[in-house]
PDB file of C-alpha atoms in Angstrom:
ATOM      1  CA  UNK S   1      65.560 -29.802 -33.111  1.00 56.00           C
ATOM      2  CA  UNK S   2      62.553 -31.884 -32.116  1.00 55.00           C
ATOM      3  CA  UNK S   3      63.320 -31.391 -28.406  1.00 62.00           C
ATOM      4  CA  UNK S   4      63.555 -27.619 -28.888  1.00 66.00           C
ATOM      5  CA  UNK S   5      60.125 -27.542 -30.497  1.00 64.00           C
ATOM      6  CA  UNK S   6      58.671 -29.598 -27.652  1.00 68.00           C
ATOM      7  CA  UNK S   7      60.233 -27.235 -25.088  1.00 68.00           C
ATOM      8  CA  UNK S   8      58.791 -24.219 -26.900  1.00 70.00           C
ATOM      9  CA  UNK S   9      55.297 -25.740 -26.943  1.00 66.00           C
ATOM     10  CA  UNK S  10      55.597 -26.712 -23.284  1.00 65.00           C
ATOM     11  CA  UNK S  11      56.648 -23.182 -22.259  1.00 65.00           C
ATOM     12  CA  UNK S  12      53.852 -21.676 -24.369  1.00 67.00           C
ATOM     13  CA  UNK S  13      51.306 -23.984 -22.745  1.00 67.00           C
ATOM     14  CA  UNK S  14      52.542 -23.070 -19.270  1.00 77.00           C
ATOM     15  CA  UNK S  15      52.326 -19.360 -20.119  1.00 74.00           C
ATOM     16  CA  UNK S  16      48.773 -19.762 -21.475  1.00 72.00           C
ATOM     17  CA  UNK S  17      47.648 -21.560 -18.311  1.00 69.00           C
ATOM     18  CA  UNK S  18      49.348 -18.974 -16.091  1.00 67.00           C
ATOM     19  CA  UNK S  19      47.780 -16.063 -17.991  1.00 66.00           C
ATOM     20  CA  UNK S  20      44.320 -17.621 -17.891  1.00 70.00           C
ATOM     21  CA  UNK S  21      44.647 -18.117 -14.123  1.00 72.00           C
ATOM     22  CA  UNK S  22      45.746 -14.500 -13.684  1.00 64.00           C
ATOM     23  CA  UNK S  23      42.871 -13.179 -15.826  1.00 62.00           C
ATOM     24  CA  UNK S  24      40.306 -15.342 -14.049  1.00 61.00           C
ATOM     25  CA  UNK S  25      41.674 -14.337 -10.671  1.00 63.00           C
ATOM     26  CA  UNK S  26      41.584 -10.653 -11.587  1.00 56.00           C
ATOM     27  CA  UNK S  27      37.979 -10.991 -12.790  1.00 51.00           C
ATOM     28  CA  UNK S  28      36.946 -12.638  -9.525  1.00 61.00           C
ATOM     29  CA  UNK S  29      38.746 -10.022  -7.439  1.00 60.00           C
ATOM     30  CA  UNK S  30      37.343  -7.113  -9.450  1.00 54.00           C
ATOM     31  CA  UNK S  31      33.744  -8.374  -9.592  1.00 62.00           C
ATOM     32  CA  UNK S  32      32.689  -7.016  -6.151  1.00 64.00           C
ATOM     33  CA  UNK S  33      34.091  -3.579  -7.033  1.00 75.00           C
ATOM     34  CA  UNK S  34      32.357  -3.652 -10.439  1.00 73.00           C
ATOM     35  CA  UNK S  35      29.036  -4.607  -8.834  1.00 79.00           C
ATOM     36  CA  UNK S  36      29.440  -1.851  -6.250  1.00 83.00           C
ATOM     37  CA  UNK S  37      30.095   0.675  -9.019  1.00 88.00           C
ATOM     38  CA  UNK S  38      26.944  -0.448 -10.846  1.00 86.00           C
ATOM     39  CA  UNK S  39      24.863   0.026  -7.704  1.00 88.00           C
ATOM     40  CA  UNK S  40      26.427   3.431  -7.112  1.00 93.00           C
ATOM     41  CA  UNK S  41      25.728   4.467 -10.710  1.00 92.00           C
ATOM     42  CA  UNK S  42      22.055   3.517 -10.410  1.00 90.00           C
ATOM     43  CA  UNK S  43      21.780   5.468  -7.147  1.00 95.00           C
ATOM     44  CA  UNK S  44      23.442   8.452  -8.792  1.00 96.00           C
ATOM     45  CA  UNK S  45      21.070   8.472 -11.746  1.00 94.00           C
ATOM     46  CA  UNK S  46      18.046   8.011  -9.517  1.00 96.00           C
ATOM     47  CA  UNK S  47      19.118  11.012  -7.447  1.00 97.00           C
ATOM     48  CA  UNK S  48      19.918  13.080 -10.550  1.00 96.00           C
ATOM     49  CA  UNK S  49      16.445  12.389 -11.970  1.00 95.00           C
ATOM     50  CA  UNK S  50      14.911  13.422  -8.662  1.00 95.00           C
ATOM     51  CA  UNK S  51      16.941  16.623  -8.488  1.00 95.00           C
ATOM     52  CA  UNK S  52      18.338  15.729  -5.062  1.00 95.00           C
ATOM     53  CA  UNK S  53      21.917  15.989  -6.367  1.00 95.00           C
ATOM     54  CA  UNK S  54      23.707  17.761  -9.205  1.00 93.00           C
ATOM     55  CA  UNK S  55      26.914  16.876 -11.002  1.00 91.00           C
ATOM     56  CA  UNK S  56      29.784  16.807 -10.249  1.00 93.00           C
ATOM     57  CA  UNK S  57      29.199  14.627  -7.203  1.00 94.00           C
ATOM     58  CA  UNK S  58      31.381  12.273  -5.150  1.00 96.00           C
ATOM     59  CA  UNK S  59      30.491   8.678  -4.129  1.00 95.00           C
ATOM     60  CA  UNK S  60      30.221   9.874  -0.532  1.00 96.00           C
ATOM     61  CA  UNK S  61      27.736  12.574  -1.513  1.00 96.00           C
ATOM     62  CA  UNK S  62      25.703  10.056  -3.519  1.00 96.00           C
ATOM     63  CA  UNK S  63      25.472   7.621  -0.614  1.00 96.00           C
ATOM     64  CA  UNK S  64      24.638  10.415   1.816  1.00 96.00           C
ATOM     65  CA  UNK S  65      21.853  11.774  -0.405  1.00 96.00           C
ATOM     66  CA  UNK S  66      20.479   8.267  -0.915  1.00 96.00           C
ATOM     67  CA  UNK S  67      19.810   7.940   2.822  1.00 94.00           C
ATOM     68  CA  UNK S  68      16.840  10.256   2.190  1.00 94.00           C
ATOM     69  CA  UNK S  69      15.258   7.632  -0.080  1.00 96.00           C
ATOM     70  CA  UNK S  70      12.905   4.939   1.203  1.00 97.00           C
ATOM     71  CA  UNK S  71      12.792   2.003  -1.200  1.00 97.00           C
ATOM     72  CA  UNK S  72      10.184  -0.731  -1.352  1.00 98.00           C
ATOM     73  CA  UNK S  73       9.425  -3.559  -3.764  1.00 98.00           C
ATOM     74  CA  UNK S  74       5.819  -3.686  -4.904  1.00 98.00           C
ATOM     75  CA  UNK S  75       3.684  -6.188  -6.770  1.00 99.00           C
ATOM     76  CA  UNK S  76       2.764  -4.359  -9.962  1.00 98.00           C
ATOM     77  CA  UNK S  77      -0.594  -6.073 -10.531  1.00 98.00           C
ATOM     78  CA  UNK S  78      -1.984  -5.092  -7.113  1.00 98.00           C
ATOM     79  CA  UNK S  79       0.158  -2.083  -6.250  1.00 98.00           C
ATOM     80  CA  UNK S  80       0.750  -3.589  -2.828  1.00 98.00           C
ATOM     81  CA  UNK S  81       4.159  -3.591  -1.097  1.00 98.00           C
ATOM     82  CA  UNK S  82       5.922  -6.918  -0.602  1.00 98.00           C
ATOM     83  CA  UNK S  83       8.425  -8.247   1.906  1.00 97.00           C
ATOM     84  CA  UNK S  84      11.105  -8.532  -0.808  1.00 98.00           C
ATOM     85  CA  UNK S  85      14.299  -6.756   0.232  1.00 97.00           C
ATOM     86  CA  UNK S  86      14.746  -3.743  -2.045  1.00 95.00           C
ATOM     87  CA  UNK S  87      18.516  -3.571  -1.519  1.00 91.00           C
ATOM     88  CA  UNK S  88      19.079  -7.001  -3.044  1.00 92.00           C
ATOM     89  CA  UNK S  89      16.185  -7.163  -5.528  1.00 96.00           C
ATOM     90  CA  UNK S  90      17.025  -7.080  -9.240  1.00 95.00           C
ATOM     91  CA  UNK S  91      14.156  -6.265 -11.563  1.00 96.00           C
ATOM     92  CA  UNK S  92      16.201  -7.490 -14.547  1.00 96.00           C
ATOM     93  CA  UNK S  93      16.946 -10.869 -12.966  1.00 96.00           C
ATOM     94  CA  UNK S  94      13.314 -11.251 -11.899  1.00 98.00           C
ATOM     95  CA  UNK S  95      12.161 -10.549 -15.458  1.00 98.00           C
ATOM     96  CA  UNK S  96      14.121 -13.633 -16.588  1.00 97.00           C
ATOM     97  CA  UNK S  97      12.713 -15.893 -13.874  1.00 98.00           C
ATOM     98  CA  UNK S  98       9.565 -17.766 -15.063  1.00 97.00           C
ATOM     99  CA  UNK S  99       8.183 -17.730 -11.515  1.00 97.00           C
ATOM    100  CA  UNK S 100       8.672 -13.967 -11.115  1.00 98.00           C
ATOM    101  CA  UNK S 101       7.960 -12.620 -14.580  1.00 98.00           C
ATOM    102  CA  UNK S 102       4.948 -11.902 -16.737  1.00 98.00           C
ATOM    103  CA  UNK S 103       4.654 -12.167 -20.510  1.00 98.00           C
ATOM    104  CA  UNK S 104       3.034  -8.916 -21.608  1.00 98.00           C
ATOM    105  CA  UNK S 105       0.004  -8.967 -23.884  1.00 97.00           C
ATOM    106  CA  UNK S 106       1.310  -7.659 -27.237  1.00 97.00           C
ATOM    107  CA  UNK S 107      -1.560  -5.157 -27.382  1.00 96.00           C
ATOM    108  CA  UNK S 108      -0.448  -3.677 -24.046  1.00 97.00           C
ATOM    109  CA  UNK S 109       3.280  -3.859 -24.759  1.00 98.00           C
ATOM    110  CA  UNK S 110       3.737  -0.318 -26.084  1.00 98.00           C
ATOM    111  CA  UNK S 111       7.184  -0.192 -24.455  1.00 98.00           C
ATOM    112  CA  UNK S 112       8.333  -3.149 -26.573  1.00 98.00           C
ATOM    113  CA  UNK S 113       9.832  -5.166 -23.716  1.00 98.00           C
ATOM    114  CA  UNK S 114       7.747  -8.393 -24.174  1.00 98.00           C
ATOM    115  CA  UNK S 115       8.361  -9.642 -20.622  1.00 98.00           C
ATOM    116  CA  UNK S 116       8.522  -7.810 -17.305  1.00 98.00           C
ATOM    117  CA  UNK S 117       9.003  -8.720 -13.671  1.00 99.00           C
ATOM    118  CA  UNK S 118       5.843  -9.093 -11.590  1.00 99.00           C
ATOM    119  CA  UNK S 119       7.589  -6.880  -9.052  1.00 99.00           C
ATOM    120  CA  UNK S 120       9.342  -3.532  -9.172  1.00 99.00           C
ATOM    121  CA  UNK S 121      11.133  -1.196  -6.789  1.00 98.00           C
ATOM    122  CA  UNK S 122       9.661   2.204  -5.996  1.00 98.00           C
ATOM    123  CA  UNK S 123      11.587   4.985  -4.286  1.00 98.00           C
ATOM    124  CA  UNK S 124       9.961   7.477  -1.925  1.00 98.00           C
ATOM    125  CA  UNK S 125      11.400  10.772  -0.774  1.00 97.00           C
ATOM    126  CA  UNK S 126       9.644  11.691   2.466  1.00 94.00           C
ATOM    127  CA  UNK S 127       9.476  15.046   4.212  1.00 90.00           C
ATOM    128  CA  UNK S 128       8.172  15.195   7.786  1.00 89.00           C
ATOM    129  CA  UNK S 129       6.819  11.684   7.281  1.00 89.00           C
ATOM    130  CA  UNK S 130       4.794  12.570   4.176  1.00 92.00           C
ATOM    131  CA  UNK S 131       5.479  11.713   0.562  1.00 95.00           C
ATOM    132  CA  UNK S 132       7.311  14.569  -1.140  1.00 96.00           C
ATOM    133  CA  UNK S 133       8.406  12.802  -4.301  1.00 98.00           C
ATOM    134  CA  UNK S 134       8.233   9.377  -5.927  1.00 98.00           C
ATOM    135  CA  UNK S 135      10.879   7.944  -8.258  1.00 98.00           C
ATOM    136  CA  UNK S 136      10.027   5.020 -10.523  1.00 99.00           C
ATOM    137  CA  UNK S 137      12.288   2.828 -12.683  1.00 98.00           C
ATOM    138  CA  UNK S 138      11.312   2.788 -16.362  1.00 98.00           C
ATOM    139  CA  UNK S 139      12.536   0.959 -19.438  1.00 98.00           C
ATOM    140  CA  UNK S 140      11.543   0.406 -23.050  1.00 98.00           C
ATOM    141  CA  UNK S 141      12.747   0.197 -26.629  1.00 98.00           C
ATOM    142  CA  UNK S 142      14.288   3.122 -28.459  1.00 98.00           C
ATOM    143  CA  UNK S 143      15.646   2.817 -31.990  1.00 98.00           C
ATOM    144  CA  UNK S 144      18.736   0.669 -31.396  1.00 97.00           C
ATOM    145  CA  UNK S 145      18.498  -0.315 -27.766  1.00 98.00           C
ATOM    146  CA  UNK S 146      16.531  -0.715 -24.579  1.00 98.00           C
ATOM    147  CA  UNK S 147      16.466   2.500 -22.549  1.00 98.00           C
ATOM    148  CA  UNK S 148      16.784   2.222 -18.763  1.00 98.00           C
ATOM    149  CA  UNK S 149      16.017   5.184 -16.567  1.00 97.00           C
ATOM    150  CA  UNK S 150      14.042   6.854 -13.806  1.00 98.00           C
ATOM    151  CA  UNK S 151      10.992   9.102 -13.746  1.00 98.00           C
ATOM    152  CA  UNK S 152      10.416  11.329 -10.718  1.00 98.00           C
ATOM    153  CA  UNK S 153       6.925  12.546  -9.812  1.00 98.00           C
ATOM    154  CA  UNK S 154       5.987  15.326  -7.398  1.00 97.00           C
ATOM    155  CA  UNK S 155       3.920  14.589  -4.299  1.00 96.00           C
ATOM    156  CA  UNK S 156       0.742  15.165  -6.306  1.00 97.00           C
ATOM    157  CA  UNK S 157       1.772  12.058  -8.316  1.00 97.00           C
ATOM    158  CA  UNK S 158       0.889  13.967 -11.463  1.00 97.00           C
ATOM    159  CA  UNK S 159       3.644  16.529 -11.991  1.00 98.00           C
ATOM    160  CA  UNK S 160       7.019  15.419 -13.361  1.00 98.00           C
ATOM    161  CA  UNK S 161      10.017  16.344 -11.223  1.00 97.00           C
ATOM    162  CA  UNK S 162      12.602  14.880 -13.558  1.00 97.00           C
ATOM    163  CA  UNK S 163      13.599  12.188 -16.028  1.00 98.00           C
ATOM    164  CA  UNK S 164      16.935  10.530 -16.701  1.00 96.00           C
ATOM    165  CA  UNK S 165      18.365   7.474 -18.448  1.00 96.00           C
ATOM    166  CA  UNK S 166      21.390   5.590 -17.158  1.00 94.00           C
ATOM    167  CA  UNK S 167      21.811   2.956 -19.886  1.00 95.00           C
ATOM    168  CA  UNK S 168      21.052   2.880 -23.610  1.00 97.00           C
ATOM    169  CA  UNK S 169      22.709   2.459 -27.000  1.00 97.00           C
ATOM    170  CA  UNK S 170      21.076   5.238 -29.004  1.00 98.00           C
ATOM    171  CA  UNK S 171      22.988   7.198 -31.659  1.00 97.00           C
ATOM    172  CA  UNK S 172      25.135  10.028 -30.250  1.00 97.00           C
ATOM    173  CA  UNK S 173      23.850  13.415 -31.405  1.00 95.00           C
ATOM    174  CA  UNK S 174      20.450  11.981 -32.357  1.00 97.00           C
ATOM    175  CA  UNK S 175      18.607   9.572 -30.060  1.00 97.00           C
ATOM    176  CA  UNK S 176      21.528   9.885 -27.662  1.00 97.00           C
ATOM    177  CA  UNK S 177      20.302  13.409 -26.936  1.00 98.00           C
ATOM    178  CA  UNK S 178      18.043  11.887 -24.293  1.00 98.00           C
ATOM    179  CA  UNK S 179      21.115  12.511 -22.115  1.00 96.00           C
ATOM    180  CA  UNK S 180      21.197  16.228 -22.967  1.00 97.00           C
ATOM    181  CA  UNK S 181      20.612  18.211 -19.734  1.00 95.00           C
ATOM    182  CA  UNK S 182      18.658  20.862 -21.669  1.00 97.00           C
ATOM    183  CA  UNK S 183      16.216  18.271 -22.999  1.00 98.00           C
ATOM    184  CA  UNK S 184      15.846  16.584 -19.632  1.00 97.00           C
ATOM    185  CA  UNK S 185      15.133  19.965 -18.025  1.00 96.00           C
ATOM    186  CA  UNK S 186      12.081  20.387 -20.289  1.00 97.00           C
ATOM    187  CA  UNK S 187      10.351  17.549 -18.455  1.00 98.00           C
ATOM    188  CA  UNK S 188      10.283  19.307 -15.104  1.00 97.00           C
ATOM    189  CA  UNK S 189       6.819  20.652 -14.355  1.00 97.00           C
ATOM    190  CA  UNK S 190       5.079  18.743 -17.159  1.00 98.00           C
ATOM    191  CA  UNK S 191       1.882  16.890 -16.263  1.00 98.00           C
ATOM    192  CA  UNK S 192       1.875  13.121 -16.663  1.00 98.00           C
ATOM    193  CA  UNK S 193      -1.876  12.717 -16.090  1.00 98.00           C
ATOM    194  CA  UNK S 194      -5.016  14.764 -16.553  1.00 94.00           C
ATOM    195  CA  UNK S 195      -6.638  16.245 -13.451  1.00 92.00           C
ATOM    196  CA  UNK S 196      -8.778  13.162 -12.832  1.00 92.00           C
ATOM    197  CA  UNK S 197      -5.950  10.676 -13.464  1.00 94.00           C
ATOM    198  CA  UNK S 198      -8.132   9.041 -16.100  1.00 91.00           C
ATOM    199  CA  UNK S 199      -5.352   8.675 -18.624  1.00 93.00           C
ATOM    200  CA  UNK S 200      -1.588   9.032 -19.052  1.00 97.00           C
ATOM    201  CA  UNK S 201      -1.224  12.203 -21.120  1.00 97.00           C
ATOM    202  CA  UNK S 202       2.509  12.936 -21.270  1.00 98.00           C
ATOM    203  CA  UNK S 203       3.829  12.763 -24.844  1.00 98.00           C
ATOM    204  CA  UNK S 204       7.059  13.571 -26.672  1.00 98.00           C
ATOM    205  CA  UNK S 205       5.926  15.371 -29.819  1.00 98.00           C
ATOM    206  CA  UNK S 206       7.609  15.909 -33.165  1.00 96.00           C
ATOM    207  CA  UNK S 207       9.420  19.263 -33.138  1.00 96.00           C
ATOM    208  CA  UNK S 208       8.936  21.971 -30.524  1.00 97.00           C
ATOM    209  CA  UNK S 209       5.868  22.311 -28.326  1.00 98.00           C
ATOM    210  CA  UNK S 210       3.620  25.273 -29.122  1.00 97.00           C
ATOM    211  CA  UNK S 211       3.380  27.210 -25.849  1.00 94.00           C
ATOM    212  CA  UNK S 212      -0.057  28.533 -26.867  1.00 97.00           C
ATOM    213  CA  UNK S 213      -1.398  24.987 -27.130  1.00 97.00           C
ATOM    214  CA  UNK S 214      -3.827  24.449 -24.214  1.00 96.00           C
ATOM    215  CA  UNK S 215      -2.444  20.912 -23.893  1.00 97.00           C
ATOM    216  CA  UNK S 216       1.199  21.990 -23.878  1.00 98.00           C
ATOM    217  CA  UNK S 217       1.569  21.013 -20.212  1.00 98.00           C
ATOM    218  CA  UNK S 218       1.339  17.384 -21.348  1.00 98.00           C
ATOM    219  CA  UNK S 219       3.828  17.731 -24.200  1.00 98.00           C
ATOM    220  CA  UNK S 220       7.642  17.586 -24.421  1.00 98.00           C
ATOM    221  CA  UNK S 221       9.808  18.755 -27.342  1.00 98.00           C
ATOM    222  CA  UNK S 222      10.881  15.938 -29.647  1.00 98.00           C
ATOM    223  CA  UNK S 223      14.503  15.091 -30.351  1.00 97.00           C
ATOM    224  CA  UNK S 224      15.670  16.431 -33.722  1.00 96.00           C
ATOM    225  CA  UNK S 225      16.316  13.599 -36.174  1.00 96.00           C
ATOM    226  CA  UNK S 226      15.304  10.952 -33.641  1.00 97.00           C
ATOM    227  CA  UNK S 227      11.595  10.361 -34.094  1.00 97.00           C
ATOM    228  CA  UNK S 228      11.724   6.655 -33.229  1.00 98.00           C
ATOM    229  CA  UNK S 229      13.671   7.291 -30.009  1.00 98.00           C
ATOM    230  CA  UNK S 230      11.277  10.128 -29.114  1.00 98.00           C
ATOM    231  CA  UNK S 231       8.294   7.844 -29.677  1.00 98.00           C
ATOM    232  CA  UNK S 232      10.022   5.147 -27.642  1.00 98.00           C
ATOM    233  CA  UNK S 233      10.339   7.513 -24.686  1.00 99.00           C
ATOM    234  CA  UNK S 234       6.640   8.395 -24.965  1.00 99.00           C
ATOM    235  CA  UNK S 235       5.596   4.758 -25.044  1.00 99.00           C
ATOM    236  CA  UNK S 236       7.831   3.577 -22.219  1.00 99.00           C
ATOM    237  CA  UNK S 237       6.739   6.409 -19.901  1.00 99.00           C
ATOM    238  CA  UNK S 238       3.083   5.806 -20.739  1.00 99.00           C
ATOM    239  CA  UNK S 239       3.488   2.062 -20.216  1.00 99.00           C
ATOM    240  CA  UNK S 240       5.070   2.317 -16.773  1.00 99.00           C
ATOM    241  CA  UNK S 241       2.575   4.926 -15.566  1.00 99.00           C
ATOM    242  CA  UNK S 242      -0.327   2.893 -16.979  1.00 98.00           C
ATOM    243  CA  UNK S 243      -2.406   0.003 -15.686  1.00 97.00           C
ATOM    244  CA  UNK S 244       0.116  -2.675 -16.668  1.00 98.00           C
ATOM    245  CA  UNK S 245       2.925  -0.793 -14.921  1.00 98.00           C
ATOM    246  CA  UNK S 246       2.785   1.337 -11.778  1.00 99.00           C
ATOM    247  CA  UNK S 247      -0.856   2.373 -12.305  1.00 98.00           C
ATOM    248  CA  UNK S 248      -2.296   0.279  -9.442  1.00 98.00           C
ATOM    249  CA  UNK S 249       0.489   1.452  -7.111  1.00 98.00           C
ATOM    250  CA  UNK S 250      -0.106   5.111  -7.955  1.00 98.00           C
ATOM    251  CA  UNK S 251      -3.852   4.646  -7.402  1.00 97.00           C
ATOM    252  CA  UNK S 252      -3.109   3.125  -3.997  1.00 97.00           C
ATOM    253  CA  UNK S 253      -0.865   6.045  -3.023  1.00 97.00           C
ATOM    254  CA  UNK S 254      -3.475   8.582  -4.158  1.00 96.00           C
ATOM    255  CA  UNK S 255      -6.085   6.785  -2.070  1.00 94.00           C
ATOM    256  CA  UNK S 256      -3.813   6.969   0.970  1.00 91.00           C
ATOM    257  CA  UNK S 257      -3.264  10.685   0.373  1.00 85.00           C
ATOM    258  CA  UNK S 258      -7.026  11.274   0.156  1.00 74.00           C
ATOM    259  CA  UNK S 259      -7.530   9.477   3.468  1.00 65.00           C
ATOM    260  CA  UNK S 260      -4.738  11.493   5.088  1.00 65.00           C
ATOM    261  CA  UNK S 261      -6.126  14.785   3.794  1.00 66.00           C
ATOM    262  CA  UNK S 262      -9.660  13.995   4.971  1.00 63.00           C
ATOM    263  CA  UNK S 263      -8.335  13.093   8.432  1.00 60.00           C
ATOM    264  CA  UNK S 264      -6.252  16.281   8.701  1.00 60.00           C
ATOM    265  CA  UNK S 265      -8.207  19.023  10.542  1.00 57.00           C
ATOM    266  CA  UNK S 266      -6.010  21.748   9.057  1.00 54.00           C
ATOM    267  CA  UNK S 267      -6.996  20.697   5.527  1.00 50.00           C
ATOM    268  CA  UNK S 268     -10.693  20.995   6.446  1.00 48.00           C
ATOM    269  CA  UNK S 269     -10.116  24.450   7.861  1.00 51.00           C
ATOM    270  CA  UNK S 270      -8.336  25.498   4.693  1.00 47.00           C
ATOM    271  CA  UNK S 271     -11.238  24.265   2.560  1.00 48.00           C
ATOM    272  CA  UNK S 272     -13.780  26.140   4.707  1.00 49.00           C
ATOM    273  CA  UNK S 273     -11.824  29.369   4.324  1.00 47.00           C
TER     274      UNK S 273
END
C-alpha cells in the first residue's frame, strides 16, 4: 500500500514537471508572435487615428500603409530629434528607467501619469517631401484605467485629423464609448489650439456642443454618464499638446514651416495677389 502511494506521488511529480516544461516552452515559443501582434496592433491604431486605413484591414494592408509613416524619437524638453531608433524604442519601458524618465511636477500632471519618459516617438506622414499630417502618442488617466492612444494633427499642426485609443479599461457602454466610431468622428476638424498657438483649447464638454457657440470648434461632445473619463481625455490631450509634452516639438515644426513658406517664391506670389 505504501509503495503504491509512493508510485502515485512519483508519477504526479513527473507529470507536474513535464507540464511546467511544456507550458514554459510554449510561452517562449509564442512570445515572438505575441510581441509581433502587439506591434501590429499599435501600427493599426495609429493608422486608424490618422485615417490612412479603415476597418476591416489585413496585416499586409497595415504594414503596407505604415510604409508611408516616418517615425522619429524626440527629446520632449527640447523638441529636438534624437538618434534613438524608433523601431525598437519603447516609451513605456523608458518611463520606468530612472535615467530616461522624468517625475512630473504634480501641478503640471493634469494627465495623472506621475512619471513620463524624457523621449517620445512622433510619426510624420509626408506628401511630396512636406509634412501632411503628424500623429502623436498620448496617454493619461480615465476613471478606472490609463488610456493609451494616438492623436493625429493636420499639416497646420492645429486641426485634429483623428483620435483613437488602443488600450484602456473603462466601463463598456460608459467610458468605454471612447471606442465608439461616431464619437471619434466628432474630433475630426476640431481645433486643438487658438490661431496664435498660445494655448491648448480642445476640450471635451459635458453634454452636446452648442453649434451656435463661437468656441464650438474647440469643443467635443462629452460621453453620456462618463464625466470622469471625458475629463480624463481632455486633460491627457491638453497635457501632451502642452509645454510638458509635445509643445516644444510642435513649436519647432511650426518654425520650420514658417522658414519653408518664407523661402518659397510661390507663397510670396500668392500673398501679393
